[in-house]
Amino acid sequence: MSTAAVHSLWTTAAEPISKIPAPKIEYGQLSPTLIVVGAAVVGVLVEAFVPRKSRYYAQVFVSAVALCAAFAAVVALAADGYGTTKAHIAAMGAIAVDGPSLFLQGTILLAGLVGLFTFAERRLDPEAHGNRVDSFAAQAASVPGSDSEQAAVKAGFTTTEVFPLLLFAVAGMLVFPSANDLLTLFVALEVFSLPLYLLCALARRKRLMSQEAAVKYFLLGAFASAFTLFGIALLYGYAGSVSYATIAQVVDGTVTSVDPALADTMGNDALLLIGAAMVVMGLLFKVGAVPFHMWTPDVYQGAPTPVTGFMAAATKVAAFGALLRLLYVVLPGMRWDWRPVMWGVAIITMLGGAIVAITQTDIKRLLAYSSIAHAGFILAGVIATSKDGVSSVLFYLAAYSFVTIGAFAVVTLVRDAGGEATHLSKWAGLGRRSPLVAAVFAVFLLAFAGIPLTSGFAGKFAVFKAAAEGGAVPLVVIGVISSAIAAFFYIRVIVLMFFSEPRPEGPTVAVPSPLTMAAIGVGVAVTLVLGVAPQYFLNLASQAGVFVR
Amino acid sequence: MNAENLIALLIAAPLLGAAVLLVGGRRLDAAGHWIGTILSTTSFVFGVILFADLLGRNADDRTLMQHLYTWVPVAGFQADVTFRLDQLSMTFVLLITGVGSLIHLYSVGYMEHDERRRRFFGYLNLFLAAMLLLVLADNYLLLYVGWEGVGLASYLLIGFWQHKPSAATAAKKAFLVNRVGDMGLSIAIMLMFTTFGTFAFGPVLSHVTDASEGRLTAIGLLLLLAACGKSAQVPLQSWLGDAMEGPTPVSALIHAATMVTAGVYLIVRSGAIFNAAPDAQLVVTVVGAVTLLFGAIVGCAKDDIKKALAGSTMSQIGYMVLAAGLGPIGYVFAIMHLVTHGFFKAGLFLGAGSVMHGMNDEVDMRKFGGLRKYMPVTFITFGLGYLAIIGFPGLSGFFSKDKIIEAAFAKGGTEGWILGTCALVGAAITAFYMTRVMLMTFFGEKRWQPDEHGHEPHPHESPKVMTIPMIVLAIGSVFAGGFFSIGDRFLHWLEPITGHSEGDSPISAGVVTGATMVCLVIGVGIAYLQYGRRPVPAVAPRGSLLTRAARRDLLQDDFNHVVLVRGGEHLTRSLVYVDHTLVDGVVNGTAAGFGGLSGRLRKLQNGYARSYAVSMFGGAALLVAATLLMRAV
């Protein structure tokens, strides 16, 4: 509900009840989000009422059904033309239902579904006292190393709350890129951030590291949210509204009526510039752009690997979606102000991520820096300020999310006595011991590096092409140089896996259940299909590349 | 369903086979060979359906196009995956899938005792798919994909018995020599793109006149280089003899009937370019004439039955290249000889394989002799193939080769006389070496001896699964030429694509045919005097200087070693020196620079949330300041 609606509620409260206009909510068009939220609530009830033994199955079932149903709803809406001709703004101006929204929601739901597979994996960790366990702490509230933790492990507890948490996060992410006013944006941001903070703290092994990661993520996330909120306040002061459409009109100077209460501040460009920069900063924090990236390596390393994979993929999709909408719908009128700044951010993000990744020795940190570099590449597409820019970013996000979840899923398989063996030296010679797993990981690394016939190449090509056509040739040159630097450390891992002698006490590769296999298989399939025959999906992204205003 | 939509299925069937067989693993070992054979045959059936469809259309309406998708469209760069099925590619499709299916069937028997048989069929299917892609591509880029694909399949199959060092070396040699040709093709494609702005056959070949003759000559010569590599023409011929290390069905399918003729296809397909570049055309004819003599001479000296046939293949492809270089006078006959050669040479190789099958894999013809009594079917089918290849009147080779010799004379002028004479001499030598092979293998005294383990070979006829393909191919060897020539059927079929002109021959067709017959009789006669009348010595005599040179493949490897290998080594050494000192210096310096920078930046990541927050705060301040600054300036 927009503030305009709230305002009218307040002022009309004295009038007879019958005059209150009922807010018009298009439930059908919001159904993907509503389904996921509903299922998350059901998940909470499951925690309360279903016996412990059956909770896991109930939760996985509810989550899978909800994600599939929500995806079906997205597809149905798209098929009905809401992505193109019937695109419009629903829920009293709060939610945009248009091409980018539906495309990104579809991507997030699929990423959530694949992420769910890795969450539900229970074959990797050895059985604890005859109970199958997953990657999550036996009981989140018990102090690491304490007796109560021992007791929880012994009793075979598992934290099945992760499934509703996942659904709440997905729900927030669905709203985030389609939010059409700043308050909805902020609420969605918090709705998907809070579950993620919790999920980060729930690792079964290395619990202290996991909790440290969660605290850092929470502190810095709260810090970034404060900036965002302050920025929102400034923008409200500037435009007298939090609605995207109104702010855009004020920026363009097409609004003439001035709210007398705000007459002093309205149209003050300093408010606009500072407010926009602060809101954008909050979003840059979420995508992990330099210099707001520093949480990424620590959190990616500490969080349970399935959570890392899901978070790395889906958060990026949601946050870039929101960033695109903000820059393309709210602030196109001031693109001459933000473009040079974003150029700078994109350049230091691409170079920074790639350069620091070179000296990493932990595979999860390496992938974290890789994700920073990729955020830079995607920013290059955002800066294009064209329809091609939007569609190339959409395509890149879809391609990137599956590679990421797949790659982190592979990381969960390589284990030694202490759980996952993430130190790179332990990966030496993996290709001799488990050629298939190493080959699959090599495919993902090649896709990250943007080698042709993988989705990474098609995506990178699309964003660089859009950026070059948008006049950002120097940016593309730097992007290609960064890709070359990045290729170094990706290929180095491949060399390590295939051309180094395996260590005698090296890790073993666990045989996962079909769930993780499906996650990895989907990753490989999408990577290759989008690499070999990207045209259909490029067309789809291209059709979806228009924002409703 | 439109006929166009079937085209992709031609390729899809064997590709599916390759995927299933190579990925499927051991559980398919029992049925793998039949899966491969059935999918190959499926492709053939699709080919026949499409052929029937084409026949039902008007002669000028027989080009079907299927656009699958566009690979990475960029302004000005259009890489389409589009197939073109016209009379020329149809001919190849039927040859590839028809002969291919027969050889699949034959291999079921031939490879029966090989424990890696499933993999062998996987590779064969992969080859079929790549070869079909090559001939069905509608642009040079896609053709290049197929071109490399058949190169890969050829490499895998030559080295199939990888436990033999000779096979591994031969595979590597074939691959390396082919790289030289492939380089030619890739540069030709790049030149084409810069000249015409496209790779597609239609636009390139119809706008040939837009380009300067020099440019066209360059493209033509590069295409010829590619053809030389793939089709084993002088100077890139050296790999074909060694390629006989592969299993015999491979020699029959890839190194006789189909892949090695890809060069001829390339030249004929690019006919418009060559027509506009007479200099390039002249070089093509010279290469063809030289190779046809070269291969024939090598074929005379070999005692290894497969290597003798390999020399013959080289020589026969020389005929085709010669014809293709003659322009519209010869295109049709180049392809016609290619098809008839596909029948009889595949038949001859399968016959040789059948002989080896019965003789404990012996290949030395001096240890054969008198086999006609033991292997009647092999003898008769091989004999028919023999009669076809030497051009015995009425059989396939007679019609196609005679036409090429006529066309060579019809080139006119001194060139015509020289080329025609070469072709005639080649016909005589062909008759000689093929009669030699025939006599040494099937006639005379039996010369086989126990091997080192004391096993006496027991020559026997091969099983039906092997003899049936041989019989079918023998039928083709006998009748195909006549069928094509009566009423100039083949000429009318292919003419809309390749064009045709008669040329003006200084001598009449009858005289040419007469001269060919005389050459044939001379060749057969000399061979009979030498190998039929006298016993064949079990150990090869020292022989004349030419014989010794021919045994060493006319010193081709020695030449390559001295000129290319040594020279190449020197070049490599100097390049390595420069690379180590200069290039590596720069590269390592850059890498070390980034590494050092990385190490330093990494220290910023100290793990304290408070310093992260400071960095964010600084970043936010910078962001705000920069945004304000942008408005100020």
mmCIF file of C-alpha atoms in Angstrom, chain B residues 178-451:
data_model
loop_
_atom_site.group_PDB
_atom_site.id
_atom_site.type_symbol
_atom_site.label_atom_id
_atom_site.label_comp_id
_atom_site.label_asym_id
_atom_site.label_seq_id
_atom_site.Cartn_x
_atom_site.Cartn_y
_atom_site.Cartn_z
ATOM 1 C CA ASN B 178 45.720 -32.169 -41.658
ATOM 2 C CA ARG B 179 46.293 -29.130 -39.456
ATOM 3 C CA VAL B 180 48.268 -27.581 -42.293
ATOM 4 C CA GLY B 181 45.335 -27.979 -44.617
ATOM 5 C CA ASP B 182 42.850 -26.859 -41.971
ATOM 6 C CA MET B 183 44.850 -23.705 -41.487
ATOM 7 C CA GLY B 184 44.372 -23.061 -45.203
ATOM 8 C CA LEU B 185 40.627 -23.506 -44.866
ATOM 9 C CA SER B 186 40.359 -21.235 -41.850
ATOM 10 C CA ILE B 187 42.351 -18.465 -43.518
ATOM 11 C CA ALA B 188 40.284 -18.910 -46.680
ATOM 12 C CA ILE B 189 37.110 -18.472 -44.618
ATOM 13 C CA MET B 190 38.484 -15.341 -42.973
ATOM 14 C CA LEU B 191 39.468 -13.913 -46.347
ATOM 15 C CA MET B 192 36.013 -14.737 -47.648
ATOM 16 C CA PHE B 193 34.434 -12.920 -44.744
ATOM 17 C CA THR B 194 36.524 -9.804 -45.226
ATOM 18 C CA THR B 195 35.813 -9.901 -48.961
ATOM 19 C CA PHE B 196 32.120 -10.723 -49.030
ATOM 20 C CA GLY B 197 31.050 -10.026 -45.443
ATOM 21 C CA THR B 198 29.401 -13.426 -45.134
ATOM 22 C CA PHE B 199 30.165 -17.140 -45.082
ATOM 23 C CA ALA B 200 26.985 -18.413 -46.681
ATOM 24 C CA PHE B 201 27.345 -20.299 -49.947
ATOM 25 C CA GLY B 202 24.562 -18.429 -51.714
ATOM 26 C CA PRO B 203 25.828 -14.853 -51.261
ATOM 27 C CA VAL B 204 29.513 -15.710 -51.558
ATOM 28 C CA LEU B 205 29.238 -17.772 -54.701
ATOM 29 C CA SER B 206 26.839 -15.437 -56.471
ATOM 30 C CA HIS B 207 28.944 -12.326 -55.756
ATOM 31 C CA VAL B 208 32.255 -13.748 -56.854
ATOM 32 C CA THR B 209 32.590 -11.086 -59.512
ATOM 33 C CA ASP B 210 32.640 -8.357 -56.843
ATOM 34 C CA ALA B 211 36.089 -9.445 -55.721
ATOM 35 C CA SER B 212 39.385 -8.880 -57.476
ATOM 36 C CA GLU B 213 40.907 -11.829 -59.266
ATOM 37 C CA GLY B 214 43.971 -11.713 -57.002
ATOM 38 C CA ARG B 215 41.770 -12.087 -53.944
ATOM 39 C CA LEU B 216 39.878 -14.957 -55.555
ATOM 40 C CA THR B 217 43.119 -16.680 -56.525
ATOM 41 C CA ALA B 218 44.308 -16.406 -52.935
ATOM 42 C CA ILE B 219 41.048 -17.864 -51.624
ATOM 43 C CA GLY B 220 41.170 -20.586 -54.253
ATOM 44 C CA LEU B 221 44.737 -21.586 -53.411
ATOM 45 C CA LEU B 222 43.952 -21.676 -49.702
ATOM 46 C CA LEU B 223 40.910 -23.856 -50.374
ATOM 47 C CA LEU B 224 43.160 -26.072 -52.455
ATOM 48 C CA LEU B 225 45.603 -26.318 -49.555
ATOM 49 C CA ALA B 226 42.717 -27.455 -47.380
ATOM 50 C CA ALA B 227 41.664 -29.982 -50.008
ATOM 51 C CA CYS B 228 45.251 -31.267 -50.277
ATOM 52 C CA GLY B 229 45.372 -31.931 -46.558
ATOM 53 C CA LYS B 230 42.049 -33.717 -46.292
ATOM 54 C CA SER B 231 42.311 -35.563 -49.607
ATOM 55 C CA ALA B 232 45.975 -36.532 -49.326
ATOM 56 C CA GLN B 233 47.148 -34.680 -52.401
ATOM 57 C CA VAL B 234 50.764 -33.701 -53.062
ATOM 58 C CA PRO B 235 52.375 -32.062 -51.065
ATOM 59 C CA LEU B 236 50.238 -33.050 -48.032
ATOM 60 C CA GLN B 237 49.821 -36.680 -49.011
ATOM 61 C CA SER B 238 52.194 -38.317 -46.559
ATOM 62 C CA TRP B 239 49.635 -39.267 -43.901
ATOM 63 C CA LEU B 240 47.358 -41.501 -45.947
ATOM 64 C CA GLY B 241 49.703 -44.502 -46.205
ATOM 65 C CA ASP B 242 50.281 -44.533 -42.456
ATOM 66 C CA ALA B 243 46.564 -44.106 -41.838
ATOM 67 C CA MET B 244 46.192 -47.743 -42.905
ATOM 68 C CA GLU B 245 47.167 -48.583 -39.328
ATOM 69 C CA GLY B 246 43.497 -48.109 -38.510
ATOM 70 C CA PRO B 247 41.055 -51.034 -38.672
ATOM 71 C CA THR B 248 40.254 -51.968 -42.274
ATOM 72 C CA PRO B 249 36.587 -50.848 -42.235
ATOM 73 C CA VAL B 250 37.912 -47.417 -41.302
ATOM 74 C CA SER B 251 40.288 -47.456 -44.222
ATOM 75 C CA ALA B 252 37.390 -48.404 -46.454
ATOM 76 C CA LEU B 253 34.921 -45.806 -45.203
ATOM 77 C CA ILE B 254 37.050 -42.831 -44.221
ATOM 78 C CA HIS B 255 40.297 -43.225 -46.059
ATOM 79 C CA ALA B 256 38.858 -44.417 -49.344
ATOM 80 C CA ALA B 257 35.181 -43.762 -49.923
ATOM 81 C CA THR B 258 34.174 -40.614 -48.061
ATOM 82 C CA MET B 259 36.354 -38.372 -45.911
ATOM 83 C CA VAL B 260 39.306 -38.189 -48.263
ATOM 84 C CA THR B 261 36.970 -37.024 -50.982
ATOM 85 C CA ALA B 262 35.938 -34.010 -48.919
ATOM 86 C CA GLY B 263 38.608 -31.958 -50.684
ATOM 87 C CA VAL B 264 36.973 -32.690 -54.018
ATOM 88 C CA TYR B 265 33.626 -31.662 -52.567
ATOM 89 C CA LEU B 266 35.122 -28.414 -51.321
ATOM 90 C CA ILE B 267 36.553 -27.551 -54.737
ATOM 91 C CA VAL B 268 33.397 -28.460 -56.624
ATOM 92 C CA ARG B 269 31.191 -26.626 -54.107
ATOM 93 C CA SER B 270 33.387 -23.551 -54.464
ATOM 94 C CA GLY B 271 33.343 -23.908 -58.236
ATOM 95 C CA ALA B 272 32.275 -20.303 -58.787
ATOM 96 C CA ILE B 273 35.410 -19.062 -57.046
ATOM 97 C CA PHE B 274 37.691 -21.285 -59.060
ATOM 98 C CA ASN B 275 35.925 -20.450 -62.333
ATOM 99 C CA ALA B 276 36.801 -16.808 -61.744
ATOM 100 C CA ALA B 277 40.392 -17.575 -60.783
ATOM 101 C CA PRO B 278 42.014 -19.450 -63.695
ATOM 102 C CA ASP B 279 45.449 -19.416 -62.067
ATOM 103 C CA ALA B 280 44.161 -21.232 -59.016
ATOM 104 C CA GLN B 281 42.380 -23.662 -61.331
ATOM 105 C CA LEU B 282 45.591 -24.409 -63.160
ATOM 106 C CA VAL B 283 47.331 -25.186 -59.878
ATOM 107 C CA VAL B 284 44.459 -27.516 -58.979
ATOM 108 C CA THR B 285 44.888 -29.480 -62.204
ATOM 109 C CA VAL B 286 48.662 -29.676 -61.695
ATOM 110 C CA VAL B 287 48.217 -30.960 -58.157
ATOM 111 C CA GLY B 288 45.712 -33.521 -59.431
ATOM 112 C CA ALA B 289 47.942 -34.702 -62.286
ATOM 113 C CA VAL B 290 51.051 -34.941 -60.097
ATOM 114 C CA THR B 291 49.187 -36.814 -57.378
ATOM 115 C CA LEU B 292 47.576 -39.281 -59.734
ATOM 116 C CA LEU B 293 51.002 -40.319 -61.002
ATOM 117 C CA PHE B 294 52.620 -40.111 -57.568
ATOM 118 C CA GLY B 295 50.031 -42.325 -55.915
ATOM 119 C CA ALA B 296 50.045 -44.798 -58.765
ATOM 120 C CA ILE B 297 53.833 -45.178 -58.660
ATOM 121 C CA VAL B 298 53.792 -45.637 -54.880
ATOM 122 C CA GLY B 299 51.014 -48.211 -55.302
ATOM 123 C CA CYS B 300 53.228 -50.271 -57.657
ATOM 124 C CA ALA B 301 55.970 -50.792 -55.083
ATOM 125 C CA LYS B 302 54.061 -51.620 -51.924
ATOM 126 C CA ASP B 303 53.876 -55.194 -50.698
ATOM 127 C CA ASP B 304 51.409 -54.284 -47.944
ATOM 128 C CA ILE B 305 47.996 -54.826 -49.548
ATOM 129 C CA LYS B 306 46.396 -51.903 -47.694
ATOM 130 C CA LYS B 307 49.207 -49.527 -48.489
ATOM 131 C CA ALA B 308 49.056 -50.502 -52.162
ATOM 132 C CA LEU B 309 45.352 -49.673 -52.083
ATOM 133 C CA ALA B 310 46.117 -46.425 -50.218
ATOM 134 C CA GLY B 311 48.471 -45.382 -53.023
ATOM 135 C CA SER B 312 45.692 -46.203 -55.414
ATOM 136 C CA THR B 313 43.234 -44.067 -53.454
ATOM 137 C CA MET B 314 45.594 -41.136 -53.587
ATOM 138 C CA SER B 315 45.928 -41.627 -57.319
ATOM 139 C CA GLN B 316 42.184 -41.918 -57.944
ATOM 140 C CA ILE B 317 41.491 -38.793 -55.932
ATOM 141 C CA GLY B 318 44.177 -37.178 -58.046
ATOM 142 C CA TYR B 319 41.904 -37.936 -61.015
ATOM 143 C CA MET B 320 38.988 -36.266 -59.261
ATOM 144 C CA VAL B 321 40.988 -33.196 -58.308
ATOM 145 C CA LEU B 322 42.289 -32.967 -61.857
ATOM 146 C CA ALA B 323 38.732 -33.076 -63.140
ATOM 147 C CA ALA B 324 37.570 -30.538 -60.573
ATOM 148 C CA GLY B 325 40.366 -28.228 -61.680
ATOM 149 C CA LEU B 326 39.138 -28.335 -65.236
ATOM 150 C CA GLY B 327 36.104 -26.251 -64.311
ATOM 151 C CA PRO B 328 32.635 -26.875 -65.682
ATOM 152 C CA ILE B 329 34.052 -29.380 -68.159
ATOM 153 C CA GLY B 330 35.045 -31.646 -65.332
ATOM 154 C CA TYR B 331 32.960 -30.981 -62.173
ATOM 155 C CA VAL B 332 30.299 -33.536 -62.965
ATOM 156 C CA PHE B 333 32.822 -36.217 -63.834
ATOM 157 C CA ALA B 334 34.877 -35.516 -60.728
ATOM 158 C CA ILE B 335 31.791 -36.246 -58.624
ATOM 159 C CA MET B 336 30.776 -39.198 -60.765
ATOM 160 C CA HIS B 337 34.213 -40.759 -60.379
ATOM 161 C CA LEU B 338 34.021 -39.979 -56.698
ATOM 162 C CA VAL B 339 30.810 -41.989 -56.390
ATOM 163 C CA THR B 340 31.926 -44.951 -58.484
ATOM 164 C CA HIS B 341 35.284 -44.909 -56.692
ATOM 165 C CA GLY B 342 33.373 -44.953 -53.418
ATOM 166 C CA PHE B 343 31.816 -48.250 -54.469
ATOM 167 C CA PHE B 344 34.793 -50.050 -55.874
ATOM 168 C CA LYS B 345 37.468 -48.787 -53.517
ATOM 169 C CA ALA B 346 35.358 -49.491 -50.455
ATOM 170 C CA GLY B 347 34.712 -52.922 -51.939
ATOM 171 C CA LEU B 348 38.429 -53.499 -52.526
ATOM 172 C CA PHE B 349 39.294 -52.475 -48.975
ATOM 173 C CA LEU B 350 36.599 -54.682 -47.525
ATOM 174 C CA GLY B 351 37.977 -57.483 -49.669
ATOM 175 C CA ALA B 352 41.461 -56.805 -48.326
ATOM 176 C CA GLY B 353 40.020 -56.836 -44.824
ATOM 177 C CA SER B 354 38.316 -60.131 -45.529
ATOM 178 C CA VAL B 355 41.637 -61.571 -46.718
ATOM 179 C CA MET B 356 43.365 -60.311 -43.587
ATOM 180 C CA HIS B 357 40.535 -61.707 -41.475
ATOM 181 C CA GLY B 358 41.220 -65.136 -42.907
ATOM 182 C CA MET B 359 45.008 -64.825 -42.758
ATOM 183 C CA ASN B 360 45.629 -63.889 -39.114
ATOM 184 C CA ASP B 361 45.802 -60.186 -39.962
ATOM 185 C CA GLU B 362 48.705 -60.669 -42.370
ATOM 186 C CA VAL B 363 49.020 -57.762 -44.808
ATOM 187 C CA ASP B 364 52.143 -58.711 -46.773
ATOM 188 C CA MET B 365 51.007 -59.805 -50.216
ATOM 189 C CA ARG B 366 54.178 -61.822 -50.624
ATOM 190 C CA LYS B 367 52.790 -64.159 -47.994
ATOM 191 C CA PHE B 368 49.433 -64.588 -49.780
ATOM 192 C CA GLY B 369 49.001 -66.329 -53.119
ATOM 193 C CA GLY B 370 46.414 -68.729 -54.448
ATOM 194 C CA LEU B 371 43.697 -67.495 -52.159
ATOM 195 C CA ARG B 372 40.960 -67.662 -54.792
ATOM 196 C CA LYS B 373 40.250 -71.281 -53.932
ATOM 197 C CA TYR B 374 39.886 -70.548 -50.229
ATOM 198 C CA MET B 375 37.836 -67.375 -50.388
ATOM 199 C CA PRO B 376 35.610 -67.545 -53.447
ATOM 200 C CA VAL B 377 33.244 -64.732 -52.507
ATOM 201 C CA THR B 378 36.064 -62.414 -51.559
ATOM 202 C CA PHE B 379 37.832 -63.334 -54.752
ATOM 203 C CA ILE B 380 34.854 -62.609 -56.986
ATOM 204 C CA THR B 381 33.883 -59.329 -55.293
ATOM 205 C CA PHE B 382 37.471 -58.151 -55.124
ATOM 206 C CA GLY B 383 37.895 -59.192 -58.773
ATOM 207 C CA LEU B 384 34.889 -57.140 -59.839
ATOM 208 C CA GLY B 385 36.244 -54.164 -57.911
ATOM 209 C CA TYR B 386 39.556 -54.716 -59.637
ATOM 210 C CA LEU B 387 37.983 -54.746 -63.076
ATOM 211 C CA ALA B 388 36.046 -51.604 -62.180
ATOM 212 C CA ILE B 389 39.038 -49.628 -61.002
ATOM 213 C CA ILE B 390 41.256 -50.428 -63.981
ATOM 214 C CA GLY B 391 38.423 -49.307 -66.243
ATOM 215 C CA PHE B 392 37.399 -52.594 -67.819
ATOM 216 C CA PRO B 393 34.807 -51.742 -70.475
ATOM 217 C CA GLY B 394 31.262 -51.724 -69.202
ATOM 218 C CA LEU B 395 32.147 -51.503 -65.508
ATOM 219 C CA SER B 396 31.841 -48.410 -63.320
ATOM 220 C CA GLY B 397 35.400 -47.161 -63.497
ATOM 221 C CA PHE B 398 35.423 -47.335 -67.252
ATOM 222 C CA PHE B 399 32.706 -44.724 -67.630
ATOM 223 C CA SER B 400 33.863 -42.281 -65.004
ATOM 224 C CA LYS B 401 37.611 -42.400 -65.641
ATOM 225 C CA ASP B 402 37.255 -42.286 -69.392
ATOM 226 C CA LYS B 403 35.181 -39.111 -69.059
ATOM 227 C CA ILE B 404 37.898 -37.492 -66.958
ATOM 228 C CA ILE B 405 40.590 -38.322 -69.505
ATOM 229 C CA GLU B 406 38.403 -36.911 -72.273
ATOM 230 C CA ALA B 407 37.759 -33.783 -70.222
ATOM 231 C CA ALA B 408 41.512 -33.354 -69.613
ATOM 232 C CA PHE B 409 42.145 -33.367 -73.340
ATOM 233 C CA ALA B 410 39.181 -31.051 -73.830
ATOM 234 C CA LYS B 411 40.911 -28.449 -71.695
ATOM 235 C CA GLY B 412 42.605 -27.534 -74.977
ATOM 236 C CA GLY B 413 46.030 -26.230 -75.811
ATOM 237 C CA THR B 414 49.336 -27.569 -74.539
ATOM 238 C CA GLU B 415 47.885 -27.920 -71.053
ATOM 239 C CA GLY B 416 45.196 -30.211 -72.386
ATOM 240 C CA TRP B 417 47.719 -32.468 -74.058
ATOM 241 C CA ILE B 418 49.955 -32.646 -70.998
ATOM 242 C CA LEU B 419 47.108 -33.282 -68.536
ATOM 243 C CA GLY B 420 45.470 -35.790 -70.879
ATOM 244 C CA THR B 421 48.729 -37.690 -71.326
ATOM 245 C CA CYS B 422 49.300 -37.808 -67.561
ATOM 246 C CA ALA B 423 45.795 -39.180 -67.085
ATOM 247 C CA LEU B 424 46.404 -41.834 -69.774
ATOM 248 C CA VAL B 425 49.735 -42.883 -68.290
ATOM 249 C CA GLY B 426 48.059 -43.004 -64.890
ATOM 250 C CA ALA B 427 45.447 -45.374 -66.334
ATOM 251 C CA ALA B 428 48.220 -47.702 -67.550
ATOM 252 C CA ILE B 429 49.975 -47.673 -64.169
ATOM 253 C CA THR B 430 46.653 -48.267 -62.411
ATOM 254 C CA ALA B 431 46.121 -51.343 -64.537
ATOM 255 C CA PHE B 432 49.638 -52.507 -63.654
ATOM 256 C CA TYR B 433 49.532 -52.163 -59.894
ATOM 257 C CA MET B 434 46.004 -53.419 -59.502
ATOM 258 C CA THR B 435 46.791 -56.496 -61.595
ATOM 259 C CA ARG B 436 49.852 -56.973 -59.396
ATOM 260 C CA VAL B 437 47.731 -56.880 -56.272
ATOM 261 C CA MET B 438 45.223 -59.284 -57.781
ATOM 262 C CA LEU B 439 47.868 -61.765 -58.962
ATOM 263 C CA MET B 440 49.929 -61.666 -55.792
ATOM 264 C CA THR B 441 46.915 -62.192 -53.580
ATOM 265 C CA PHE B 442 44.628 -64.601 -55.341
ATOM 266 C CA PHE B 443 46.708 -66.403 -57.974
ATOM 267 C CA GLY B 444 49.951 -68.337 -58.118
ATOM 268 C CA GLU B 445 51.347 -70.653 -55.478
ATOM 269 C CA LYS B 446 50.298 -70.353 -51.853
ATOM 270 C CA ARG B 447 53.147 -68.711 -50.019
ATOM 271 C CA TRP B 448 51.895 -68.418 -46.494
ATOM 272 C CA GLN B 449 54.021 -69.706 -43.655
ATOM 273 C CA PRO B 450 53.539 -70.372 -39.971
ATOM 274 C CA ASP B 451 53.973 -67.279 -37.808
#
